[in-house]
XYZ file of C-alpha atoms in Angstrom:
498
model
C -36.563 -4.054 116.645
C -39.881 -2.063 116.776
C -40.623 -3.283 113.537
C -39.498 -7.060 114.469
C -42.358 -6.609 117.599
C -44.965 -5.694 115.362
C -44.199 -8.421 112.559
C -44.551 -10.654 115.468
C -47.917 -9.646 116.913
C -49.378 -9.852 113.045
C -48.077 -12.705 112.837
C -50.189 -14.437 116.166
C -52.948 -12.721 114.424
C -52.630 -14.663 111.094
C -51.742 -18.385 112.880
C -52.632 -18.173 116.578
C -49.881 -17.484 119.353
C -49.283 -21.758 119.638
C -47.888 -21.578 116.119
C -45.593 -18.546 116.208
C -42.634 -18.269 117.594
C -39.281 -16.404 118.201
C -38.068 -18.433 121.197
C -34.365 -19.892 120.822
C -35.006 -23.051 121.851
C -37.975 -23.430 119.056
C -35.992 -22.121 116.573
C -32.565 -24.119 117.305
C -33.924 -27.135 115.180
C -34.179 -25.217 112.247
C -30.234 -24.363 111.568
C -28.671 -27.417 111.452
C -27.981 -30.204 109.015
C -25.371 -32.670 107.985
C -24.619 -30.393 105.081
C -24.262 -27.250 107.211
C -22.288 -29.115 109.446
C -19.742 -30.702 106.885
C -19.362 -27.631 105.219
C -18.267 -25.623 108.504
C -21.683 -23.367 108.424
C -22.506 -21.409 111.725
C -26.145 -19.970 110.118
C -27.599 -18.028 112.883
C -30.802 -18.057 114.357
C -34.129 -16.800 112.124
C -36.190 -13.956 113.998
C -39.720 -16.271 114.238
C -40.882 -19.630 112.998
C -44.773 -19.752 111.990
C -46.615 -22.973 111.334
C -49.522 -22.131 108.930
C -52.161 -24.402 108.543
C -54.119 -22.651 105.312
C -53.001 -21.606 101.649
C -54.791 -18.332 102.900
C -52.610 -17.855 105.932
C -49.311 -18.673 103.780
C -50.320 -15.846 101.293
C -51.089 -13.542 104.856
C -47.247 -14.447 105.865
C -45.725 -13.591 102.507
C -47.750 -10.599 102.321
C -46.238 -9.720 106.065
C -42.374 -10.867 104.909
C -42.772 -8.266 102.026
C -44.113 -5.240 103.858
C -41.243 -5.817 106.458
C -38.578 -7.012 103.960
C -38.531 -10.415 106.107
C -36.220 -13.033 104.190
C -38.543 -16.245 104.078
C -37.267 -19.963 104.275
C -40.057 -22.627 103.888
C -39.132 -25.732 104.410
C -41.952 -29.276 104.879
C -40.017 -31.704 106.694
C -36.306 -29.875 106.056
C -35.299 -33.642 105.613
C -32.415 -33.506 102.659
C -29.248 -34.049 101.256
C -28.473 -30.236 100.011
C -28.564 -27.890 103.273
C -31.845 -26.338 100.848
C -34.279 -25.733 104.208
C -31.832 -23.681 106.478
C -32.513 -19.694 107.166
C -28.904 -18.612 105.894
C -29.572 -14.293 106.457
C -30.110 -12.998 109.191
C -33.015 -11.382 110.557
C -35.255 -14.372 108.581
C -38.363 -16.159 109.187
C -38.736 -20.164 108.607
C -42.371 -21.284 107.374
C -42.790 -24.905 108.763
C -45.663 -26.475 106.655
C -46.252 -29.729 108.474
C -49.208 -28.347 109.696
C -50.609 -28.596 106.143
C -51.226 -32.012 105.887
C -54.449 -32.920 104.434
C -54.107 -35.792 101.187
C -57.112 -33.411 99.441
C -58.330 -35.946 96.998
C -57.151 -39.319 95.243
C -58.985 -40.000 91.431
C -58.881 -43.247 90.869
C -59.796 -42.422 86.989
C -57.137 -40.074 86.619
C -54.411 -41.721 89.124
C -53.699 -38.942 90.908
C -53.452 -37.735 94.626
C -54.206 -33.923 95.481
C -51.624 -32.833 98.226
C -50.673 -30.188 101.009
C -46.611 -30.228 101.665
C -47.070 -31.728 104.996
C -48.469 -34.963 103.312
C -45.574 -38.002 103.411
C -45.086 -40.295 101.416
C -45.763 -42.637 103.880
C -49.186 -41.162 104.731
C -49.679 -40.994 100.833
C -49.147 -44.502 100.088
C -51.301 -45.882 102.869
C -53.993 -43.700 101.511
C -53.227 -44.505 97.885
C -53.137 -48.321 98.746
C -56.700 -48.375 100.036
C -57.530 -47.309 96.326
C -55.366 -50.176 94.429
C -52.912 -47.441 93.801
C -49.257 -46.941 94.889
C -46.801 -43.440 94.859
C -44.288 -42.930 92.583
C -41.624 -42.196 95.567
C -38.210 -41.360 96.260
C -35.592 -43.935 97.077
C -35.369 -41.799 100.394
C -37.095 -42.515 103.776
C -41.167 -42.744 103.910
C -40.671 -39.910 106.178
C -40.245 -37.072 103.810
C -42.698 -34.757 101.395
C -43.728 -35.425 98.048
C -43.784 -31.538 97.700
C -40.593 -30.721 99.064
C -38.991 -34.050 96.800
C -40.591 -32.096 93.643
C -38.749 -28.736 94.931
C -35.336 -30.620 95.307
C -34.277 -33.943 92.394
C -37.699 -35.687 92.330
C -35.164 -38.664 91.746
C -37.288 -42.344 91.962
C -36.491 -46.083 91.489
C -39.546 -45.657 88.951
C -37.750 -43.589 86.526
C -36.648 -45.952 84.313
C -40.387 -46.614 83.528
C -41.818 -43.012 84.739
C -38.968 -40.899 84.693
C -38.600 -38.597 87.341
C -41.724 -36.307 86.484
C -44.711 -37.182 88.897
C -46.413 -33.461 89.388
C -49.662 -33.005 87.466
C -50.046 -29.308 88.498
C -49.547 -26.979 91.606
C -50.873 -24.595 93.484
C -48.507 -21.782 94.362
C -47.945 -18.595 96.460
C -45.730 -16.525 94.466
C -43.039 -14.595 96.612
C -44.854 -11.400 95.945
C -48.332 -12.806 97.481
C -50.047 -13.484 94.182
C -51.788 -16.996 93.748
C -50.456 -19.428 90.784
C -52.002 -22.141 89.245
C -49.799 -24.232 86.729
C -50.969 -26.505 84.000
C -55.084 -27.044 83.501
C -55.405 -26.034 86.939
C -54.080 -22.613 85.435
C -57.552 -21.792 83.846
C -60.213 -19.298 85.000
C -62.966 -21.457 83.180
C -62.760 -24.978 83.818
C -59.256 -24.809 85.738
C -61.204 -26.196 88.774
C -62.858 -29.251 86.938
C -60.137 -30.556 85.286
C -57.000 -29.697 87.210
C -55.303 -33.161 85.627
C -53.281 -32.073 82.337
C -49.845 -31.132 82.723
C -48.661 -29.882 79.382
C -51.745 -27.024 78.812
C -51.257 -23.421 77.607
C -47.623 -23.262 76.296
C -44.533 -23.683 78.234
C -44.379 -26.090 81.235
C -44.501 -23.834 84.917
C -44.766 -26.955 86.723
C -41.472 -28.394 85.793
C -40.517 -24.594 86.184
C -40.803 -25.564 89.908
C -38.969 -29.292 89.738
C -35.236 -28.385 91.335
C -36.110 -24.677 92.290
C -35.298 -25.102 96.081
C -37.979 -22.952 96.823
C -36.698 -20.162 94.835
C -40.196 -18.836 93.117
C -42.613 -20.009 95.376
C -44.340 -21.671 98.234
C -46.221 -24.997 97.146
C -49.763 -25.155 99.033
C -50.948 -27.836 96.962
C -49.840 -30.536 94.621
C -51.582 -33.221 91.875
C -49.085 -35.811 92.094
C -49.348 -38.631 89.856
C -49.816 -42.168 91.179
C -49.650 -45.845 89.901
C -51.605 -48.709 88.799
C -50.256 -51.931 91.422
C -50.154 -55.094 89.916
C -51.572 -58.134 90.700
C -48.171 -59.436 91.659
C -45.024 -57.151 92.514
C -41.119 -58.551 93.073
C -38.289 -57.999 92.761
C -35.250 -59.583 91.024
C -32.011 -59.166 92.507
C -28.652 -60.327 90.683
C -24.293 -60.398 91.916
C -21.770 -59.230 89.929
C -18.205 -59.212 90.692
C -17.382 -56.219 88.786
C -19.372 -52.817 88.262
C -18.976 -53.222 84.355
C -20.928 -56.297 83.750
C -23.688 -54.899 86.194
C -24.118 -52.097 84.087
C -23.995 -54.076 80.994
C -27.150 -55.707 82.713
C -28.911 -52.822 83.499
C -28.841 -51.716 80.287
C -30.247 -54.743 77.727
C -32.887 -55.463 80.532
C -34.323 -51.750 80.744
C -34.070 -51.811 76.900
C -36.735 -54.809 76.883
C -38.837 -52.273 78.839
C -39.833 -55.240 81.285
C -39.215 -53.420 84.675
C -40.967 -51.218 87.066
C -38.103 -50.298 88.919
C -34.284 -50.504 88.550
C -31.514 -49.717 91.118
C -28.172 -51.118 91.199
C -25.805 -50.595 93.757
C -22.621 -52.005 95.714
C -21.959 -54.056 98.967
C -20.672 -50.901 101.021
C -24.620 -49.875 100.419
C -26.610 -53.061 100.934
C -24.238 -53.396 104.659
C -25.808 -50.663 105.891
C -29.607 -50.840 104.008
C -29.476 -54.627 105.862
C -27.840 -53.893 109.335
C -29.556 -51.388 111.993
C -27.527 -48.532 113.630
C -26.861 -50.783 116.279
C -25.683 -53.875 114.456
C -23.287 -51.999 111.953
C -21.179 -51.111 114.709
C -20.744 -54.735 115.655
C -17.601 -55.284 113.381
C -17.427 -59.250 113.743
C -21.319 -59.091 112.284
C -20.778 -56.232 109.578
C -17.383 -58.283 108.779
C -19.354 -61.146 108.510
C -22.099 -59.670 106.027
C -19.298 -58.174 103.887
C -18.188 -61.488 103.263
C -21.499 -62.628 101.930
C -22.746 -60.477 99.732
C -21.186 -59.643 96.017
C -19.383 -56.422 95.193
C -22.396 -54.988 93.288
C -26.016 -55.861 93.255
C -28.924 -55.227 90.609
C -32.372 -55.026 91.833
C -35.090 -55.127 88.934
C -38.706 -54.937 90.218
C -41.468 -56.654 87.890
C -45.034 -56.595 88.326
C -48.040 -58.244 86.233
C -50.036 -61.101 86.278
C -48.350 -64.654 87.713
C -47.955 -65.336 84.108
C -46.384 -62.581 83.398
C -44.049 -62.477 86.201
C -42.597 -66.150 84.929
C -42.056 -64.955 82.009
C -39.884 -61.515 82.516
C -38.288 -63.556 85.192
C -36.986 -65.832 82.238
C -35.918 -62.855 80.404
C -33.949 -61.569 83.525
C -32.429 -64.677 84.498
C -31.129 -65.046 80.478
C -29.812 -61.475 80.591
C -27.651 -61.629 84.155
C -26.618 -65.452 82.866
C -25.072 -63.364 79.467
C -23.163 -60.384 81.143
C -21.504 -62.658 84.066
C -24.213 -62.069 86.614
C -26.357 -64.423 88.809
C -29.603 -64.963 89.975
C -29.704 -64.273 93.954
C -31.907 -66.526 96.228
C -31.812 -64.528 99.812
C -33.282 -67.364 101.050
C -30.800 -70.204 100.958
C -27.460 -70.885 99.326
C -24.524 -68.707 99.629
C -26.360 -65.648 99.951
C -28.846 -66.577 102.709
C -30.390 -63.391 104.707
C -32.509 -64.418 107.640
C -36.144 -63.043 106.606
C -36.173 -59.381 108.249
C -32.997 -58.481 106.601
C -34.434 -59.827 103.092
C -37.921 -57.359 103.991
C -34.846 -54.970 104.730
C -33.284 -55.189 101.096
C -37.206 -55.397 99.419
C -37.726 -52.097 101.274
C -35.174 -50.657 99.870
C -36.173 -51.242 96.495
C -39.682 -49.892 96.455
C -38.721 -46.438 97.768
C -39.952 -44.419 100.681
C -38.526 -46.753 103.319
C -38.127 -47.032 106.716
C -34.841 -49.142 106.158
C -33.427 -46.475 103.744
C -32.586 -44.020 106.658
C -29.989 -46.596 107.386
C -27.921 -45.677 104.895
C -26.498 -43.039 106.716
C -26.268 -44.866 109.880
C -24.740 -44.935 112.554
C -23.224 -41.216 112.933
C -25.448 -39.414 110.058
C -22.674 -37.572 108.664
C -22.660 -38.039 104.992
C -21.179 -35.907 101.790
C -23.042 -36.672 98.201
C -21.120 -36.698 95.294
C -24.510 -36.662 92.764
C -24.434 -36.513 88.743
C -26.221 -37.665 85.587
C -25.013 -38.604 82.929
C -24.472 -41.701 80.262
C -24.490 -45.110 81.472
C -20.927 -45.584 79.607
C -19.313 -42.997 81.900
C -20.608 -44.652 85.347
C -17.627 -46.753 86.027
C -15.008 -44.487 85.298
C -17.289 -42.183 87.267
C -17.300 -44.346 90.240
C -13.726 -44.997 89.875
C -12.659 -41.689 90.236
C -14.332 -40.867 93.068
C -12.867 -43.944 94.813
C -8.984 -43.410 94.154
C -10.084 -39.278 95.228
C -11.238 -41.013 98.641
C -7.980 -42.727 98.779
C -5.964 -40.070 98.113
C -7.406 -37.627 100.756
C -6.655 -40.639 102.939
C -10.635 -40.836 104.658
C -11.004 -43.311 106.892
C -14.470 -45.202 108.004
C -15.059 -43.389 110.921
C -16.048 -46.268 112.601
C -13.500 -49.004 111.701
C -10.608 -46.661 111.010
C -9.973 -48.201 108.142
C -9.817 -46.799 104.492
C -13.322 -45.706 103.725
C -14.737 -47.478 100.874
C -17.917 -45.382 99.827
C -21.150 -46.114 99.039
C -22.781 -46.314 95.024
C -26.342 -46.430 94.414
C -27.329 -45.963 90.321
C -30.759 -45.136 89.096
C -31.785 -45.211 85.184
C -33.990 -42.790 83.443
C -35.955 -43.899 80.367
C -35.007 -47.448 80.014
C -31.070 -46.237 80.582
C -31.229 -42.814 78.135
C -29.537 -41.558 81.134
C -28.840 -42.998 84.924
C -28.214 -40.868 88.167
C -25.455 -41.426 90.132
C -24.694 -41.209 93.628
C -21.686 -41.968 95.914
C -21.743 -41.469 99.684
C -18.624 -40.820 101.699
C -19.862 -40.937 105.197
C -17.798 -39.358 107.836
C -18.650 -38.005 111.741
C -19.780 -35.018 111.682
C -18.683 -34.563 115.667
C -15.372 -34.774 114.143
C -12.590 -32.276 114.435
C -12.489 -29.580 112.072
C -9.666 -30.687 110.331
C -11.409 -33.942 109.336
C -14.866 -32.170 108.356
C -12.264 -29.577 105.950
C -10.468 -33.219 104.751
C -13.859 -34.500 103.762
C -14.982 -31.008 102.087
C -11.826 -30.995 100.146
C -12.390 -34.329 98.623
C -16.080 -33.691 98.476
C -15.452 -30.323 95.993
C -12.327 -32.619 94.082
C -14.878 -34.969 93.315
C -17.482 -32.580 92.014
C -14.587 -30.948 89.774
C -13.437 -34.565 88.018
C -16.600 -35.810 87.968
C -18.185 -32.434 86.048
C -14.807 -31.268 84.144
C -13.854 -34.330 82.978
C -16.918 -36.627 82.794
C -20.139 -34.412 81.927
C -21.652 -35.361 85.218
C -24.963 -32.765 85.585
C -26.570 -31.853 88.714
C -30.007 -31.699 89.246
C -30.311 -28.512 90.993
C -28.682 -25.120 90.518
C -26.364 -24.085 93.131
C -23.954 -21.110 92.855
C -21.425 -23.236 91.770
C -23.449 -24.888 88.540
C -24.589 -21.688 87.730
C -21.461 -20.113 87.334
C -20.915 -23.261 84.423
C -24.245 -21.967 82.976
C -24.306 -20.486 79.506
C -24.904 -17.152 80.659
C -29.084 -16.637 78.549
C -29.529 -20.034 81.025
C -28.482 -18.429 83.740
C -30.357 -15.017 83.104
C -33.918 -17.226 82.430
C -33.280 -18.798 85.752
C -32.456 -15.407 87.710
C -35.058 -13.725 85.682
C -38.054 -15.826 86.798
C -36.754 -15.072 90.194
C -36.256 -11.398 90.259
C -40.256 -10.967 88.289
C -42.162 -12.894 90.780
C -40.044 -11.662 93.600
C -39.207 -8.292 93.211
C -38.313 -7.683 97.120
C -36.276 -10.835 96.759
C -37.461 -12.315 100.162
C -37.573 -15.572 98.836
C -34.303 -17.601 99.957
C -31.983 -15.140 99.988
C -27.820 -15.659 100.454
C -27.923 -19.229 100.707
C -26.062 -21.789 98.337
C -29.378 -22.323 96.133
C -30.570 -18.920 96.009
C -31.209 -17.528 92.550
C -31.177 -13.915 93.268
């Protein structure tokens, strides 16, 4: 306890005594999550929460957390999908970084932004815009960090055309205190000038970091890559009846390399995308919508000159005509949207949204079934995660009817490879019999899906590690246990590599 005191009192030294804290009612909104929640986690509360501002004050902290043996959790805006920001051992200190929000630089020459992990993507795109540039973002809300999306899937609507690899090069404070600096950022002599190469001096340490959960390191800064905008961006969205010939679609129109973007998903999806928290609960209206739109939708974004954007609209059109598809209008015929619900559906599309978050809407409670893997296994993918939903009998917690989950699918590399992901959403003020229903058909899911289908995460839980060849599994661990030898970093929770 002594010890505990005195941490403390450094630690108003390092920050200031308004950005320290080890008040309950500060550090409540740090241990919950709809992950936590779903799978029945009571993680107590950490000892402080400090706010740092600097890179020099986060290498102060860690410094601290290893002459005290503090466990640290940092976390940016601890918005995600994976319970990866909660402080799961007791006695543990969370690092909020939101302070750190400066966008450092953006080069128009080399199209790239220099970032602290408070930066959004929001915040970056505005600034990026001003520049004729655009962010590479998530298909997640606008809301979130760049930094802390690196740390986690990096997943984009761009990857069929960037793949999922934006970071340039970081800036990192090791768990033992010591300062790293990862591709041509990582030289002594000229490191500072030209910061901009990824692939210098041997192996890759900044992918090292992509899916580490925070494992080796705290990211102070990041060169994140942006994009050229168009003179003219769109998007092209097409119905299918049946998740085959969608797929079909996907694949010979990312194979002409035509697209910026590519998502497809189904109706269950697009319902909540288009209709607010407070709409989807009005069943006449969400009955109504269901009725309208087609089991599955393709969305392929184009951008180029007007001339240009005739053309690969041609090329589209000819493709969805072939595999059964058709050309939607949102703004008349059968699938007429009235115009915010159309800006709704566009959003959606370009990634870092504010119409994304509805998605999980309206009770937040949602269970991910994620995996990558060939585009020929998707359906049978999807297939078996929906006759799993019917046999643990889930019900949509608002209807009461059979739950019928939602499907979004994202291609790599002109469809080398797409990422999958099926929500189940559920209440998580439900009784615990209902949230252990859910988690039973959750972990089914992950077990057909992986045994039986090759589906591969993107980040490396206890679980996947266990179904590592065991020199993987030692490389991973390894990194861990050199740069953080008082294994402070992380510790006990689902992602921890220790």
């Amino acid at each position: 306890m002594e010890d505990r005191k005195e941490a403390l009192n450094k630690l108003v030294s390092i920050v200031g005594k308004d950005f320290v804290s080890s008040e309950p009612p500060d550090l409540i909104p740090y241990v919950k999550d709809s992950y936590s929640t779903m799978m029945g986690m009571n993680v107590g509360l950490p000892d402080f929460v400090v706010l740092p501002k600097t890179e020099d004050e986060v290498v102060q902290i860690v410094r601290l957390a290893n002459e005290y043996k503090i466990p640290i959790y940092p976390r940016s805006f601890g918005v995600n999908i994976a319970g990866s920001a909660l402080p799961y051992q007791s006695g543990g200190m969370v690092i909020d970084l939101k302070r750190m929000d400066r966008i450092l630089e953006i080069n128009e020459d080399t199209m790239t932004a220099t970032i602290e992990p408070g930066v959004s993507w929001g915040q970056l795109r505005k600034a990026a815009k001003k520049k004729g540039l655009d962010v590479i973002p998530i298909g997640g809300p606008y809301e979130t960090s760049p930094v802390g999306n690196h740390l986690l899937t990096n997943i984009t609507l761009y990857a069929t055309k960037y793949n999922c690899d934006r970071a340039v090069a970081l800036r990192v404070v090791l768990p033992n205190g010591e300062i790293l600096r990862t591709g041509s950022w990582g030289s002594a002599v000229g490191g500072d000038i030209n910061p901009y190469f990824r692939y210098a001096y041997g192996p890759d340490l900044t992918g090292m970091f992509r899916g580490s959960m925070g494992n080796y390191g705290i990211i102070t800064t990041m060169i994140e890559r942006l994009r050229p905008m168009a003179e003219v961006e769109t998007n092209i969205f097409s119905a299918y009846n049946d998740m085959a010939s969608c797929l079909e679609a996907m694949k010979k129109i990312e194979r002409l390399e035509i697209t910026r973007t590519s998502f497809g998903y189904n109706h269950v999806f697009a319902e909540h995308i288009i209709l607010s928290p407070n709409r989807i609960r009005n069943r006449e209206e969400r009955e109504a919508l269901k009725k309208k739109l087609p089991p599955f939708i393709l969305n392929c974004g184009i951008g180029g000159s007007p001339e240009m954007i005739s053309l690969y609209s041609k090329i589209i059109e000819e493709e969805v005509n072939k595999t059964g598809g058709k050309i939607i209008d949102w703004t008349q015929g059968e699938y007429e949207l009235p115009p915010k619900d159309i800006e709704w559906m566009n959003q959606s599309c370009e990634g870092a949204s504010r119409g994304i978050i509805h998605m999980y809407s309206p009770l937040s409670g949602f269970a991910a079934v994620i995996g990558c893997l060939p585009i020929t296994n998707v359906d049978e993918v999807y297939h078996t995660v929906k006759d799993l939903v019917k046999q643990y009998e889930l019900k949509d917690a608002l209807t009461g009817e059979d739950l019928d989950h939602q499907l979004i699918i994202v291609p790599f590399d002109r469809c080398s490879t797409v990422y999958v992901e099926q929500e189940l959403l559920y209440d998580p003020a439900g009784p615990p019999e209902y949230l252990a229903q859910v988690m039973k058909c959750l972990r089914d899911c992950y077990s057909n899906i992986v045994g039986k289908h090759g589906a591969t995460h993107t980040i490396p839980n206890k679980t996947f590690m266990k179904m590592l060849v065991p020199a993987y599994a030692d490389i991973l661990k390894g990194f861990k246990k050199m740069v953080d030898p008082n294994n402070i970093m992380m510790p006990g929770g689902p992602y921890s590599l220790e």
